[in-house]
Coordinates of C-alpha atoms in Angstrom, one line a residue:
X1 CA 0.1 0.1 0.0
X2 CA 1.4 3.3 -0.9
X3 CA 2.3 5.8 1.8
X4 CA -0.5 8.4 2.3
X5 CA 0.4 12.0 1.2
X6 CA 0.7 14.4 4.3
X7 CA -0.6 17.7 4.0
X8 CA 2.0 20.6 4.0
X9 CA 1.7 23.0 6.7
X10 CA 0.2 26.4 6.0
X11 CA 3.3 28.2 7.2
X12 CA 5.3 26.1 4.5
X13 CA 2.7 26.6 1.8
X14 CA 2.7 30.4 2.4
X15 CA 6.5 30.5 1.6
X16 CA 6.0 29.8 -2.0
X17 CA 3.3 32.2 -3.0
X18 CA 3.7 33.8 -6.4
X19 CA 5.9 36.9 -6.5
X20 CA 2.7 39.1 -7.0
X21 CA 1.0 37.9 -3.7
X22 CA 1.4 39.5 -0.4
X23 CA 4.6 38.8 1.6
X24 CA 4.2 36.1 4.3
X25 CA 6.2 35.5 7.3
X26 CA 7.6 32.1 7.7
X27 CA 9.6 32.8 10.7
X28 CA 12.8 33.3 8.6
X29 CA 13.8 29.8 9.1
X30 CA 15.3 29.6 5.6
X31 CA 17.7 32.3 5.8
X32 CA 16.5 33.9 2.7
X33 CA 17.2 30.7 0.5
X34 CA 13.7 30.6 -0.9
X35 CA 12.7 29.6 -4.4
X36 CA 9.5 30.9 -5.6
X37 CA 7.4 28.1 -7.2
X38 CA 3.7 27.4 -7.3
X39 CA 2.4 25.7 -4.0
X40 CA 0.6 22.3 -4.4
X41 CA -0.3 19.4 -2.3
X42 CA 2.7 17.0 -2.0
X43 CA 5.3 19.5 -2.4
X44 CA 7.8 19.8 0.6
X45 CA 10.0 22.8 1.1
X46 CA 13.5 21.3 1.9
X47 CA 16.9 22.8 2.6
X48 CA 20.1 21.7 4.1
X49 CA 22.1 23.8 6.7
X50 CA 24.6 24.0 9.5
X51 CA 23.0 24.6 12.9
X52 CA 24.7 27.5 14.7
X53 CA 24.9 27.3 18.7
X54 CA 24.8 31.0 19.6
X55 CA 26.1 32.1 22.9
X56 CA 23.6 34.4 24.9
X57 CA 26.1 37.4 24.7
X58 CA 25.6 37.6 20.9
X59 CA 21.8 38.2 21.3
X60 CA 22.7 41.4 22.9
X61 CA 24.8 42.3 20.0
X62 CA 21.9 41.4 17.8
X63 CA 19.7 43.9 19.7
X64 CA 22.3 46.6 19.4
X65 CA 22.5 46.0 15.5
X66 CA 18.7 46.1 15.1
X67 CA 18.4 49.4 17.2
X68 CA 21.1 51.0 15.2
X69 CA 19.4 50.2 11.8
X70 CA 16.3 52.1 13.0
X71 CA 18.3 55.2 12.3
X72 CA 18.3 54.3 8.7
X73 CA 14.7 53.6 8.6
X74 CA 15.2 49.9 8.5
X75 CA 13.1 47.9 10.9
X76 CA 14.8 44.6 11.4
X77 CA 13.4 41.4 13.3
X78 CA 15.9 39.3 14.9
X79 CA 16.1 35.8 13.8
X80 CA 14.6 33.2 15.9
X81 CA 17.2 30.4 15.2
X82 CA 20.7 30.6 13.5
X83 CA 22.2 28.6 10.9
X84 CA 24.3 28.8 7.8
X85 CA 22.7 27.6 4.6
X86 CA 24.3 24.9 2.5
X87 CA 21.5 24.5 -0.1
X88 CA 18.9 26.5 -1.7
X89 CA 15.3 26.0 -0.5
X90 CA 13.9 23.3 -3.1
X91 CA 10.8 21.6 -4.0
X92 CA 10.8 18.0 -2.9
X93 CA 8.0 15.4 -3.6
X94 CA 7.1 13.3 -0.6
X95 CA 8.4 10.1 -2.0
X96 CA 11.7 11.5 -2.6
X97 CA 12.4 12.6 1.0
X98 CA 13.8 9.2 2.3
X99 CA 16.1 8.5 -0.7
X100 CA 17.4 12.2 -0.5
X101 CA 18.0 12.0 3.2
X102 CA 19.8 8.4 2.6
X103 CA 22.0 10.0 0.0
X104 CA 22.9 13.0 2.2
X105 CA 23.8 10.8 5.1
X106 CA 26.3 8.9 2.9
X107 CA 27.8 11.8 1.4
X108 CA 28.2 13.8 4.8
X109 CA 29.4 10.7 6.7
X110 CA 33.2 11.3 6.0
X111 CA 33.2 14.9 7.3
X112 CA 34.9 15.8 10.6
X113 CA 33.8 18.4 13.2
X114 CA 35.3 21.9 12.6
X115 CA 35.2 25.5 14.0
X116 CA 33.8 28.4 12.4
X117 CA 34.4 32.1 13.0
X118 CA 32.2 34.9 11.9
X119 CA 32.9 38.7 12.4
X120 CA 32.3 40.7 9.3
X121 CA 28.8 42.5 9.3
X122 CA 27.3 42.3 5.7
X123 CA 23.8 42.9 4.1
X124 CA 22.2 40.2 2.1
X125 CA 19.1 39.9 0.1
X126 CA 17.4 36.6 -0.9
X127 CA 17.4 35.7 -4.5
X128 CA 14.1 37.4 -5.4
X129 CA 14.7 40.6 -3.5
X130 CA 11.9 40.0 -1.2
X131 CA 13.9 40.1 2.0
X132 CA 16.9 41.8 3.4
X133 CA 19.2 40.3 6.1
X134 CA 22.1 41.5 8.3
X135 CA 24.6 38.8 9.0
X136 CA 28.0 37.8 9.9
X137 CA 30.2 36.4 7.0
X138 CA 32.2 33.2 7.9
X139 CA 35.9 33.5 7.6
X140 CA 37.6 30.5 9.4
X141 CA 35.7 27.4 8.4
X142 CA 34.9 28.7 4.9
X143 CA 36.7 25.7 3.1
X144 CA 35.0 23.1 5.2
X145 CA 31.6 24.5 4.3
X146 CA 32.6 24.8 0.8
X147 CA 33.3 21.1 0.6
X148 CA 30.1 20.3 2.5
X149 CA 28.0 22.4 0.1
X150 CA 29.7 20.7 -2.9
X151 CA 28.5 17.3 -1.6
X152 CA 25.1 18.6 -1.1
X153 CA 25.0 19.9 -4.5
X154 CA 25.8 16.3 -5.8
X155 CA 22.9 15.0 -4.0
X156 CA 20.5 17.8 -5.5
X157 CA 21.8 16.8 -8.8
X158 CA 20.9 13.4 -8.3
X159 CA 17.2 14.4 -7.9
X160 CA 17.5 16.9 -10.6
X161 CA 17.2 19.7 -8.1
X162 CA 18.8 23.4 -8.1
X163 CA 22.3 23.4 -6.7
X164 CA 23.8 26.1 -4.2
X165 CA 24.9 29.6 -5.3
X166 CA 28.3 29.8 -7.1
X167 CA 31.0 31.5 -5.0
X168 CA 28.7 31.5 -1.9
X169 CA 29.2 33.9 1.0
X170 CA 28.6 31.7 4.0
X171 CA 27.0 33.7 6.8
X172 CA 24.7 33.6 9.7
X173 CA 21.8 35.9 9.4
X174 CA 21.1 37.8 12.5
X175 CA 18.0 39.7 11.6
X176 CA 15.7 40.3 8.6
X177 CA 13.0 42.6 7.2
X178 CA 10.7 42.4 4.1
X179 CA 11.6 44.0 0.8
X180 CA 15.0 45.0 -0.7
X181 CA 16.3 47.7 1.7
X182 CA 20.0 46.8 1.0
X183 CA 20.7 50.1 -0.4
X184 CA 19.8 51.8 3.0
X185 CA 22.3 49.6 4.7
X186 CA 25.3 49.6 2.3
X187 CA 28.1 52.1 3.0
X188 CA 27.8 54.2 6.1
X189 CA 25.4 52.2 8.0
X190 CA 27.4 48.9 7.5
X191 CA 30.4 50.5 8.6
X192 CA 28.8 51.8 11.7
X193 CA 27.4 48.4 12.4
X194 CA 30.8 46.9 12.0
X195 CA 32.2 49.2 14.7
X196 CA 29.5 48.3 17.0
X197 CA 30.4 44.6 16.6
X198 CA 34.1 45.2 16.9
X199 CA 33.6 47.3 20.0
X200 CA 31.3 44.7 21.4
X201 CA 33.1 43.9 24.8
X202 CA 31.9 40.2 25.3
X203 CA 33.9 37.0 24.9
X204 CA 31.2 35.7 22.5
X205 CA 32.5 37.9 19.7
X206 CA 34.0 37.3 17.2
X207 CA 31.3 34.7 16.9
X208 CA 33.1 31.1 17.2
X209 CA 31.3 27.9 17.2
X210 CA 31.8 24.3 16.4
X211 CA 30.1 22.7 13.5
X212 CA 29.2 19.2 14.8
X213 CA 26.1 18.4 12.6
X214 CA 24.3 19.0 9.4
X215 CA 20.6 19.4 9.6
X216 CA 17.9 18.9 6.8
X217 CA 14.4 20.2 7.1
X218 CA 11.7 18.9 4.7
X219 CA 8.5 20.2 5.3
X220 CA 7.7 19.4 9.0
X221 CA 10.4 16.7 9.2
X222 CA 13.7 17.3 10.6
X223 CA 17.0 15.2 10.2
X224 CA 20.2 15.4 11.7
X225 CA 23.6 14.0 10.5
X226 CA 26.4 14.2 13.3
X227 CA 29.9 14.9 12.0
X228 CA 32.8 12.6 13.1

């Protein structure tokens, strides 16, 4: 007997409204890596990422950055969780989930744990310019992330799905807003945000954490792959 199709949660379906439709909050759990495609029953929004365990002190820094951006008429919302994207958000049919997860597990298995450092403040937009993010770009750990993303790309290619961005700027998004407001953040504002971050008197910055697992979210399903 074939497995029954499970309904896609409304919060996921709303992510993929046509560009002409009203922007809908999805709790920013995809870090901006959202592809626009017609939603239909049986489609599962899927993405691969590196979870980031953020020290409490960094949350204070996020509050400072969000507060400063208001001076430039940019009203940001702090992220509810933090991660580094290793794939775009792609459409996956329900019956592809287990095969894709198995392939990911096999390709990620050889990787060891590693440390990441992020300290440079940057502004980002998603592919369709429907959201703007303030984030910290990864410096130490970039090569390991690039290797991981390359393996994830191979899995995506197996299922004829879009691969990750070329020459990616791996980053941790700290806060977001709707629309493309990057022009208000570039230049003077980003310089001031960097100054705030550099002057932040807390042992939690520059942000440093260990990458010890890879995550994959598909619809309402979560999968975790521990690194060696």
